[in-house]
PDB file of C-alpha atoms and ligand atoms in Angstrom:
ATOM      1  CA  MET A  19       0.000   0.000   0.000  1.00 52.00           C
ATOM      2  CA  ILE A  20       1.283   3.456  -0.847  1.00 54.00           C
ATOM      3  CA  GLU A  21       1.119   5.861   2.038  1.00 51.00           C
ATOM      4  CA  ALA A  22       0.172   9.468   1.345  1.00 53.00           C
ATOM      5  CA  ALA A  23       3.113  11.779   1.944  1.00 52.00           C
ATOM      6  CA  SER A  24       1.191  13.790   4.501  1.00 53.00           C
ATOM      7  CA  THR A  25       0.620  10.746   6.736  1.00 56.00           C
ATOM      8  CA  ARG A  26       4.172   9.415   6.554  1.00 58.00           C
ATOM      9  CA  ARG A  27       6.020  10.277   9.698  1.00 57.00           C
ATOM     10  CA  PRO A  28       9.729   9.940  10.340  1.00 55.00           C
ATOM     11  CA  PHE A  29      10.901   7.764  13.229  1.00 55.00           C
ATOM     12  CA  VAL A  30      12.582  10.288  15.498  1.00 56.00           C
ATOM     13  CA  ALA A  31      12.636  10.358  19.288  1.00 63.00           C
ATOM     14  CA  GLU A  32      10.037  12.872  20.376  1.00 64.00           C
ATOM     15  CA  PRO A  33       9.340  14.497  23.723  1.00 71.00           C
ATOM     16  CA  MET A  34       6.330  13.227  25.665  1.00 93.00           C
ATOM     17  CA  LEU A  35       3.291  15.478  25.306  1.00 98.00           C
ATOM     18  CA  THR A  36       1.023  15.778  28.340  1.00 98.00           C
ATOM     19  CA  VAL A  37      -2.530  16.814  27.507  1.00 98.00           C
ATOM     20  CA  ALA A  38      -4.907  18.028  30.273  1.00 98.00           C
ATOM     21  CA  LEU A  39      -8.515  17.149  29.445  1.00 98.00           C
ATOM     22  CA  SER A  40     -11.617  18.603  31.125  1.00 97.00           C
ATOM     23  CA  LYS A  41     -13.646  15.868  32.759  1.00 95.00           C
ATOM     24  CA  GLY A  42     -17.422  16.132  32.598  1.00 94.00           C
ATOM     25  CA  ARG A  43     -19.458  17.127  29.593  1.00 95.00           C
ATOM     26  CA  ILE A  44     -16.516  18.398  27.505  1.00 97.00           C
ATOM     27  CA  LEU A  45     -14.685  15.062  27.835  1.00 97.00           C
ATOM     28  CA  THR A  46     -17.373  13.111  25.976  1.00 96.00           C
ATOM     29  CA  GLU A  47     -16.981  15.383  22.970  1.00 97.00           C
ATOM     30  CA  THR A  48     -13.182  15.605  23.186  1.00 98.00           C
ATOM     31  CA  LEU A  49     -12.517  11.853  22.921  1.00 98.00           C
ATOM     32  CA  PRO A  50     -13.817  11.452  19.336  1.00 97.00           C
ATOM     33  CA  LEU A  51     -11.644  14.382  18.199  1.00 97.00           C
ATOM     34  CA  LEU A  52      -8.579  12.841  19.864  1.00 98.00           C
ATOM     35  CA  ALA A  53      -9.410   9.454  18.319  1.00 97.00           C
ATOM     36  CA  ALA A  54      -9.598  11.074  14.897  1.00 96.00           C
ATOM     37  CA  ALA A  55      -6.134  12.494  15.606  1.00 95.00           C
ATOM     38  CA  GLY A  56      -4.894   8.957  16.392  1.00 95.00           C
ATOM     39  CA  ILE A  57      -4.954   9.319  20.191  1.00 97.00           C
ATOM     40  CA  VAL A  58      -7.045   6.713  22.053  1.00 98.00           C
ATOM     41  CA  PRO A  59      -6.791   6.404  25.864  1.00 98.00           C
ATOM     42  CA  ASP A  60      -5.634   3.022  27.245  1.00 97.00           C
ATOM     43  CA  GLU A  61      -8.630   3.044  29.600  1.00 97.00           C
ATOM     44  CA  ASP A  62     -12.029   4.726  29.292  1.00 96.00           C
ATOM     45  CA  PRO A  63     -11.581   7.970  31.279  1.00 95.00           C
ATOM     46  CA  ALA A  64     -15.328   8.088  31.994  1.00 88.00           C
ATOM     47  CA  VAL A  65     -15.000   4.805  33.913  1.00 91.00           C
ATOM     48  CA  SER A  66     -11.370   4.646  35.073  1.00 94.00           C
ATOM     49  CA  ARG A  67     -10.380   6.189  38.386  1.00 95.00           C
ATOM     50  CA  ARG A  68      -6.864   6.845  37.138  1.00 97.00           C
ATOM     51  CA  LEU A  69      -6.053  10.492  36.544  1.00 97.00           C
ATOM     52  CA  ILE A  70      -3.090   9.895  34.212  1.00 97.00           C
ATOM     53  CA  LEU A  71      -3.795   7.736  31.176  1.00 98.00           C
ATOM     54  CA  GLY A  72      -1.475   6.417  28.506  1.00 97.00           C
ATOM     55  CA  THR A  73      -2.698   6.429  24.926  1.00 98.00           C
ATOM     56  CA  SER A  74      -2.343   4.540  21.656  1.00 97.00           C
ATOM     57  CA  SER A  75       0.152   7.221  20.712  1.00 95.00           C
ATOM     58  CA  PRO A  76       3.383   6.497  22.638  1.00 92.00           C
ATOM     59  CA  GLY A  77       4.263  10.197  22.727  1.00 94.00           C
ATOM     60  CA  VAL A  78       1.019  11.342  24.340  1.00 97.00           C
ATOM     61  CA  ARG A  79      -0.438  10.944  27.826  1.00 98.00           C
ATOM     62  CA  LEU A  80      -3.664  12.415  29.211  1.00 98.00           C
ATOM     63  CA  LEU A  81      -4.464  14.089  32.523  1.00 98.00           C
ATOM     64  CA  ILE A  82      -8.098  14.096  33.642  1.00 98.00           C
ATOM     65  CA  VAL A  83      -8.808  17.299  35.579  1.00 98.00           C
ATOM     66  CA  GLY A  84     -11.729  19.607  36.355  1.00 97.00           C
ATOM     67  CA  PRO A  85     -12.402  22.199  33.610  1.00 97.00           C
ATOM     68  CA  THR A  86     -11.545  25.122  35.906  1.00 97.00           C
ATOM     69  CA  ASP A  87      -8.153  23.587  36.785  1.00 98.00           C
ATOM     70  CA  VAL A  88      -6.979  23.079  33.191  1.00 98.00           C
ATOM     71  CA  PRO A  89      -5.491  26.622  32.851  1.00 98.00           C
ATOM     72  CA  ALA A  90      -3.387  26.153  36.024  1.00 97.00           C
ATOM     73  CA  TYR A  91      -2.011  22.799  34.817  1.00 98.00           C
ATOM     74  CA  VAL A  92      -1.074  24.233  31.440  1.00 98.00           C
ATOM     75  CA  LEU A  93       0.186  27.583  32.748  1.00 96.00           C
ATOM     76  CA  HIS A  94       2.481  26.074  35.365  1.00 95.00           C
ATOM     77  CA  GLY A  95       3.808  23.259  33.182  1.00 93.00           C
ATOM     78  CA  GLY A  96       1.905  20.293  34.669  1.00 97.00           C
ATOM     79  CA  ALA A  97       0.641  19.785  31.132  1.00 98.00           C
ATOM     80  CA  ASP A  98       1.876  21.021  27.741  1.00 98.00           C
ATOM     81  CA  VAL A  99      -1.563  21.313  26.212  1.00 98.00           C
ATOM     82  CA  GLY A 100      -5.114  21.479  27.574  1.00 98.00           C
ATOM     83  CA  VAL A 101      -8.771  21.510  26.614  1.00 98.00           C
ATOM     84  CA  THR A 102     -11.249  23.754  28.424  1.00 98.00           C
ATOM     85  CA  GLY A 103     -14.161  26.119  27.845  1.00 98.00           C
ATOM     86  CA  LYS A 104     -13.811  29.729  26.696  1.00 98.00           C
ATOM     87  CA  ASP A 105     -15.904  30.630  29.765  1.00 98.00           C
ATOM     88  CA  VAL A 106     -13.127  29.280  31.999  1.00 98.00           C
ATOM     89  CA  LEU A 107     -10.329  30.920  29.985  1.00 98.00           C
ATOM     90  CA  ALA A 108     -12.057  34.311  30.040  1.00 97.00           C
ATOM     91  CA  GLU A 109     -11.873  34.311  33.847  1.00 97.00           C
ATOM     92  CA  GLN A 110      -8.072  34.008  33.878  1.00 94.00           C
ATOM     93  CA  GLU A 111      -6.246  37.132  35.019  1.00 85.00           C
ATOM     94  CA  GLN A 112      -3.307  36.778  32.649  1.00 78.00           C
ATOM     95  CA  ALA A 113      -4.095  35.629  29.142  1.00 75.00           C
ATOM     96  CA  ILE A 114      -0.659  34.122  28.534  1.00 87.00           C
ATOM     97  CA  LEU A 115      -1.690  30.696  27.273  1.00 96.00           C
ATOM     98  CA  TYR A 116      -1.616  30.190  23.524  1.00 97.00           C
ATOM     99  CA  GLU A 117      -5.071  29.402  22.199  1.00 97.00           C
ATOM    100  CA  PRO A 118      -4.448  28.043  18.707  1.00 98.00           C
ATOM    101  CA  LEU A 119      -7.688  26.134  18.099  1.00 98.00           C
ATOM    102  CA  ASP A 120     -11.440  26.414  18.640  1.00 98.00           C
ATOM    103  CA  LEU A 121     -12.537  22.782  18.984  1.00 98.00           C
ATOM    104  CA  GLY A 122     -16.180  23.626  18.234  1.00 98.00           C
ATOM    105  CA  ILE A 123     -17.424  21.380  21.064  1.00 98.00           C
ATOM    106  CA  GLY A 124     -19.010  22.172  24.445  1.00 98.00           C
ATOM    107  CA  ARG A 125     -20.963  24.922  22.768  1.00 98.00           C
ATOM    108  CA  CYS A 126     -23.213  27.137  24.869  1.00 98.00           C
ATOM    109  CA  ARG A 127     -23.701  30.810  25.719  1.00 98.00           C
ATOM    110  CA  LEU A 128     -22.782  32.838  28.755  1.00 98.00           C
ATOM    111  CA  MET A 129     -25.972  34.820  29.296  1.00 98.00           C
ATOM    112  CA  LEU A 130     -27.516  37.504  31.448  1.00 98.00           C
ATOM    113  CA  ALA A 131     -30.843  36.229  32.798  1.00 98.00           C
ATOM    114  CA  GLY A 132     -33.522  37.444  35.168  1.00 98.00           C
ATOM    115  CA  ARG A 133     -36.995  36.665  36.428  1.00 96.00           C
ATOM    116  CA  GLU A 134     -39.558  36.490  33.655  1.00 91.00           C
ATOM    117  CA  GLY A 135     -41.120  39.933  33.178  1.00 90.00           C
ATOM    118  CA  LEU A 136     -39.562  41.473  36.295  1.00 91.00           C
ATOM    119  CA  GLU A 137     -37.388  44.614  36.337  1.00 92.00           C
ATOM    120  CA  PRO A 138     -34.495  44.894  38.827  1.00 90.00           C
ATOM    121  CA  SER A 139     -35.724  46.047  42.248  1.00 89.00           C
ATOM    122  CA  ARG A 140     -32.508  47.920  43.050  1.00 93.00           C
ATOM    123  CA  ALA A 141     -31.184  51.185  41.569  1.00 93.00           C
ATOM    124  CA  GLN A 142     -27.821  49.441  41.243  1.00 96.00           C
ATOM    125  CA  PRO A 143     -28.776  45.905  40.225  1.00 98.00           C
ATOM    126  CA  ARG A 144     -27.123  42.907  41.839  1.00 98.00           C
ATOM    127  CA  VAL A 145     -25.768  40.170  39.598  1.00 98.00           C
ATOM    128  CA  ALA A 146     -24.952  36.708  40.960  1.00 98.00           C
ATOM    129  CA  THR A 147     -22.430  34.666  38.993  1.00 98.00           C
ATOM    130  CA  LYS A 148     -19.480  32.287  38.971  1.00 98.00           C
ATOM    131  CA  TYR A 149     -18.127  34.389  36.079  1.00 98.00           C
ATOM    132  CA  VAL A 150     -17.062  37.562  37.883  1.00 98.00           C
ATOM    133  CA  ALA A 151     -14.469  38.830  35.375  1.00 98.00           C
ATOM    134  CA  SER A 152     -16.684  38.324  32.306  1.00 98.00           C
ATOM    135  CA  THR A 153     -19.661  39.872  34.110  1.00 98.00           C
ATOM    136  CA  ARG A 154     -17.677  42.947  35.182  1.00 98.00           C
ATOM    137  CA  ALA A 155     -16.319  43.400  31.659  1.00 98.00           C
ATOM    138  CA  PHE A 156     -19.814  43.079  30.164  1.00 98.00           C
ATOM    139  CA  PHE A 157     -21.348  45.773  32.393  1.00 98.00           C
ATOM    140  CA  ALA A 158     -18.270  48.012  32.188  1.00 98.00           C
ATOM    141  CA  ALA A 159     -18.602  47.989  28.393  1.00 98.00           C
ATOM    142  CA  ARG A 160     -22.244  49.097  28.796  1.00 97.00           C
ATOM    143  CA  GLY A 161     -21.274  51.763  31.339  1.00 97.00           C
ATOM    144  CA  GLN A 162     -23.719  50.266  33.833  1.00 97.00           C
ATOM    145  CA  GLN A 163     -22.974  50.080  37.571  1.00 97.00           C
ATOM    146  CA  VAL A 164     -23.844  46.742  39.169  1.00 98.00           C
ATOM    147  CA  ASP A 165     -22.891  44.824  42.306  1.00 98.00           C
ATOM    148  CA  VAL A 166     -21.436  41.449  41.402  1.00 98.00           C
ATOM    149  CA  ILE A 167     -21.919  38.606  43.897  1.00 98.00           C
ATOM    150  CA  LYS A 168     -19.668  35.570  43.438  1.00 98.00           C
ATOM    151  CA  LEU A 169     -21.419  32.193  43.669  1.00 98.00           C
ATOM    152  CA  TYR A 170     -19.982  28.750  42.963  1.00 97.00           C
ATOM    153  CA  GLY A 171     -23.090  26.974  41.650  1.00 96.00           C
ATOM    154  CA  SER A 172     -26.901  26.911  41.370  1.00 97.00           C
ATOM    155  CA  MET A 173     -26.925  30.547  40.243  1.00 97.00           C
ATOM    156  CA  GLU A 174     -30.581  30.201  39.179  1.00 98.00           C
ATOM    157  CA  LEU A 175     -31.613  30.243  42.816  1.00 98.00           C
ATOM    158  CA  ALA A 176     -30.306  33.757  43.549  1.00 98.00           C
ATOM    159  CA  PRO A 177     -33.059  35.816  41.825  1.00 98.00           C
ATOM    160  CA  LEU A 178     -35.786  33.563  43.240  1.00 97.00           C
ATOM    161  CA  VAL A 179     -34.953  34.476  46.841  1.00 97.00           C
ATOM    162  CA  GLY A 180     -33.992  38.117  46.203  1.00 96.00           C
ATOM    163  CA  LEU A 181     -30.266  37.580  46.616  1.00 97.00           C
ATOM    164  CA  ALA A 182     -29.757  39.108  43.181  1.00 98.00           C
ATOM    165  CA  ASP A 183     -31.732  40.793  40.394  1.00 98.00           C
ATOM    166  CA  TRP A 184     -29.915  39.018  37.608  1.00 98.00           C
ATOM    167  CA  ILE A 185     -27.568  36.100  37.044  1.00 98.00           C
ATOM    168  CA  VAL A 186     -24.853  35.484  34.475  1.00 98.00           C
ATOM    169  CA  ASP A 187     -24.607  31.768  33.723  1.00 98.00           C
ATOM    170  CA  LEU A 188     -24.127  29.251  30.944  1.00 98.00           C
ATOM    171  CA  VAL A 189     -27.188  28.429  28.882  1.00 98.00           C
ATOM    172  CA  ASP A 190     -27.572  25.614  26.402  1.00 98.00           C
ATOM    173  CA  THR A 191     -31.217  24.652  25.792  1.00 98.00           C
ATOM    174  CA  GLY A 192     -32.576  27.213  28.286  1.00 98.00           C
ATOM    175  CA  ASN A 193     -34.454  24.447  30.122  1.00 98.00           C
ATOM    176  CA  THR A 194     -32.721  25.151  33.439  1.00 98.00           C
ATOM    177  CA  LEU A 195     -33.644  28.854  33.272  1.00 98.00           C
ATOM    178  CA  ARG A 196     -37.251  28.086  32.309  1.00 98.00           C
ATOM    179  CA  ALA A 197     -37.632  25.484  35.055  1.00 97.00           C
ATOM    180  CA  ASN A 198     -36.779  28.223  37.548  1.00 97.00           C
ATOM    181  CA  GLY A 199     -38.998  30.976  36.107  1.00 97.00           C
ATOM    182  CA  LEU A 200     -36.035  32.810  34.583  1.00 98.00           C
ATOM    183  CA  ALA A 201     -35.643  34.188  31.082  1.00 98.00           C
ATOM    184  CA  PRO A 202     -32.487  34.894  29.030  1.00 98.00           C
ATOM    185  CA  LEU A 203     -31.927  38.647  28.551  1.00 98.00           C
ATOM    186  CA  GLU A 204     -28.645  39.121  26.671  1.00 98.00           C
ATOM    187  CA  THR A 205     -25.658  37.105  25.452  1.00 98.00           C
ATOM    188  CA  VAL A 206     -22.429  37.937  27.271  1.00 98.00           C
ATOM    189  CA  MET A 207     -20.237  35.509  25.302  1.00 98.00           C
ATOM    190  CA  GLU A 208     -20.465  32.630  22.834  1.00 98.00           C
ATOM    191  CA  VAL A 209     -18.705  29.654  24.441  1.00 98.00           C
ATOM    192  CA  SER A 210     -16.924  26.602  23.017  1.00 98.00           C
ATOM    193  CA  ALA A 211     -13.999  24.460  24.133  1.00 98.00           C
ATOM    194  CA  ARG A 212     -10.520  25.614  23.133  1.00 98.00           C
ATOM    195  CA  LEU A 213      -7.115  23.992  22.832  1.00 98.00           C
ATOM    196  CA  VAL A 214      -4.578  25.876  24.965  1.00 98.00           C
ATOM    197  CA  VAL A 215      -0.798  25.496  24.898  1.00 98.00           C
ATOM    198  CA  ASN A 216       1.917  26.343  27.419  1.00 97.00           C
ATOM    199  CA  PRO A 217       4.150  28.987  25.748  1.00 96.00           C
ATOM    200  CA  ALA A 218       7.363  27.195  26.785  1.00 97.00           C
ATOM    201  CA  SER A 219       6.104  23.853  25.387  1.00 98.00           C
ATOM    202  CA  TRP A 220       5.171  25.663  22.179  1.00 97.00           C
ATOM    203  CA  LYS A 221       8.870  26.420  21.733  1.00 97.00           C
ATOM    204  CA  THR A 222      10.612  23.363  23.222  1.00 97.00           C
ATOM    205  CA  LYS A 223       8.184  20.747  21.845  1.00 97.00           C
ATOM    206  CA  HIS A 224       7.291  22.676  18.735  1.00 96.00           C
ATOM    207  CA  ALA A 225       7.049  19.811  16.227  1.00 96.00           C
ATOM    208  CA  ALA A 226       4.948  17.591  18.506  1.00 96.00           C
ATOM    209  CA  VAL A 227       2.616  20.444  19.516  1.00 97.00           C
ATOM    210  CA  ARG A 228       2.220  21.670  15.933  1.00 97.00           C
ATOM    211  CA  ARG A 229       1.358  18.144  14.789  1.00 96.00           C
ATOM    212  CA  LEU A 230      -1.271  17.749  17.513  1.00 97.00           C
ATOM    213  CA  VAL A 231      -2.801  21.125  16.625  1.00 98.00           C
ATOM    214  CA  ALA A 232      -2.834  20.245  12.922  1.00 98.00           C
ATOM    215  CA  ASP A 233      -4.336  16.770  13.502  1.00 97.00           C
ATOM    216  CA  LEU A 234      -7.035  18.166  15.798  1.00 98.00           C
ATOM    217  CA  ALA A 235      -7.774  21.027  13.395  1.00 98.00           C
ATOM    218  CA  ALA A 236      -8.333  18.463  10.626  1.00 98.00           C
ATOM    219  CA  ALA A 237     -10.598  16.417  12.926  1.00 97.00           C
ATOM    220  CA  VAL A 238     -12.606  19.540  13.851  1.00 97.00           C
ATOM    221  CA  GLU A 239     -13.007  20.378  10.176  1.00 96.00           C
ATOM    222  CA  ARG A 240     -14.208  16.864   9.312  1.00 94.00           C
ATOM    223  CA  GLN A 241     -16.659  16.942  12.224  1.00 88.00           C
ATOM    224  CA  GLY A 242     -17.904  20.362  11.084  1.00 86.00           C
ATOM    225  CA  ALA A 243     -18.430  19.026   7.571  1.00 81.00           C
ATOM    226  CA  ARG A 244     -20.495  16.115   8.947  1.00 79.00           C
ATOM    227  CA  ALA A 245     -22.667  18.333  11.185  1.00 73.00           C
TER     228      ALA A 245
HETATM  229  O1  PRT B 318     -15.654  22.960  37.436  1.00 74.52           O
HETATM  230  P1  PRT B 318     -17.138  23.026  37.127  1.00 74.52           P
HETATM  231  O2  PRT B 318     -18.071  22.628  38.210  1.00 74.52           O
HETATM  232  O3  PRT B 318     -17.509  24.318  36.426  1.00 74.52           O
HETATM  233  O4  PRT B 318     -17.323  21.991  35.979  1.00 74.52           O
HETATM  234  P2  PRT B 318     -17.997  20.557  35.997  1.00 74.52           P
HETATM  235  O5  PRT B 318     -17.037  19.562  36.506  1.00 74.52           O
HETATM  236  O6  PRT B 318     -19.369  20.612  36.548  1.00 74.52           O
HETATM  237  O7  PRT B 318     -18.017  20.387  34.432  1.00 74.52           O
HETATM  238  P3  PRT B 318     -19.191  20.328  33.420  1.00 74.52           P
HETATM  239  O8  PRT B 318     -19.240  18.939  32.935  1.00 74.52           O
HETATM  240  O9  PRT B 318     -20.429  20.977  33.948  1.00 74.52           O
HETATM  241  O10 PRT B 318     -18.576  21.220  32.239  1.00 74.52           O
HETATM  242  C1  PRT B 318     -18.431  22.582  32.386  1.00 74.52           C
HETATM  243  C2  PRT B 318     -18.024  23.180  31.041  1.00 74.52           C
HETATM  244  O11 PRT B 318     -18.837  22.672  29.974  1.00 74.52           O
HETATM  245  C3  PRT B 318     -18.228  24.667  31.040  1.00 74.52           C
HETATM  246  O12 PRT B 318     -17.069  25.335  31.510  1.00 74.52           O
HETATM  247  C4  PRT B 318     -18.555  24.997  29.569  1.00 74.52           C
HETATM  248  O13 PRT B 318     -17.380  25.320  28.876  1.00 74.52           O
HETATM  249  C5  PRT B 318     -19.146  23.700  29.032  1.00 74.52           C
HETATM  250  N1  PRT B 318     -20.624  23.725  28.902  1.00 74.52           N
HETATM  251  C6  PRT B 318     -21.291  23.626  27.733  1.00 74.52           C
HETATM  252  C7  PRT B 318     -21.534  23.815  29.881  1.00 74.52           C
HETATM  253  C8  PRT B 318     -22.805  23.800  29.271  1.00 74.52           C
HETATM  254  N2  PRT B 318     -22.621  23.673  27.936  1.00 74.52           N
HETATM  255  C9  PRT B 318     -23.999  23.879  30.088  1.00 74.52           C
HETATM  256  N3  PRT B 318     -25.116  23.859  29.576  1.00 74.52           N
HETATM  257  N4  PRT B 318     -21.417  23.902  31.223  1.00 74.52           N
HETATM  258  C10 PRT B 318     -22.521  23.968  31.974  1.00 74.52           C
HETATM  259  N5  PRT B 318     -23.805  23.976  31.464  1.00 74.52           N
HETATM  260  C11 PRT B 318     -24.885  24.021  32.456  1.00 74.52           C
HETATM  261  C12 PRT B 318     -25.668  25.303  32.506  1.00 74.52           C
HETATM  262  O14 PRT B 318     -25.012  26.192  33.383  1.00 74.52           O
HETATM  263  C13 PRT B 318     -27.014  24.868  33.065  1.00 74.52           C
HETATM  264  O15 PRT B 318     -27.007  24.947  34.471  1.00 74.52           O
HETATM  265  O16 PRT B 318     -25.826  23.040  32.163  1.00 74.52           O
HETATM  266  C14 PRT B 318     -27.068  23.391  32.691  1.00 74.52           C
HETATM  267  C15 PRT B 318     -28.081  22.995  31.647  1.00 74.52           C
HETATM  268  O17 PRT B 318     -28.175  23.944  30.597  1.00 74.52           O
HETATM  269  P4  PRT B 318     -29.559  24.102  29.766  1.00 74.52           P
HETATM  270  O18 PRT B 318     -29.623  25.525  29.264  1.00 74.52           O
HETATM  271  O19 PRT B 318     -29.499  23.132  28.647  1.00 74.52           O
HETATM  272  O20 PRT B 318     -30.679  23.807  30.721  1.00 74.52           O
HETATM  273 MG1   MG B 319     -20.986  21.968  36.355  1.00 74.52          MG
END
């Protein structure tokens, strides 16, 4: 069989690439993209309790971490490359990770929402959210003064008990908002999962990182064409 030139790869010793994956909903969509790039975990990460997994590609291992911890692993060199949501990345103080690829998965919107048909009761509205930086930036751009209250989950509850007038939270189908008598008001940010790269790894492991980015980009394109 004649191999296409683009798939022929020279046998050279390559540095190990460590890839930090977001567990949870993003993971399910990440695995098919990795598989299309020739990277299949030795064990099913959805079932395995191991947090470091080898793969079918000898040069690549996977870390299974929470989405909000992926930037720290990649920034501080625990991983060379990572996958996490734009919502998570937008909350980082320093944007020093390279973000070479939109994976087109984990799609949703960061939205402002409030109680159906109810205006804010306060002159300076209160906004409850896990996404403090994005929320501040959104209202600053509108020139509107608000009080931002940081919550870590179940944001939908805050307007129902008067803790806040509005929330800023992720919305996919809108079912969670509707089930709690809330309505979407405005989009703060379109969200999807991104590939991020440690700047030092980008230089020292350039060939391996570039190949991973290229293989994943091709997989994203094929998936897009199928959708
Ligand atoms: O660390 P953290 O607790 O945030 O994450 P987790 O371990 O719970 O991870 P997980 O699996 O919830 O994934 C979080 C990441 O998935 C986010 O950072 C986004 O990038 C991405 N994502 C995509 C979403 C959604 N879609 C989504 N719909 N994360 C959360 N949701 C929530 C939403 O907030 C709502 O409460 O899902 C609920 C259902 O949404 P509706 O509109 O379909 O009802
Ligand atoms: Mg969650």
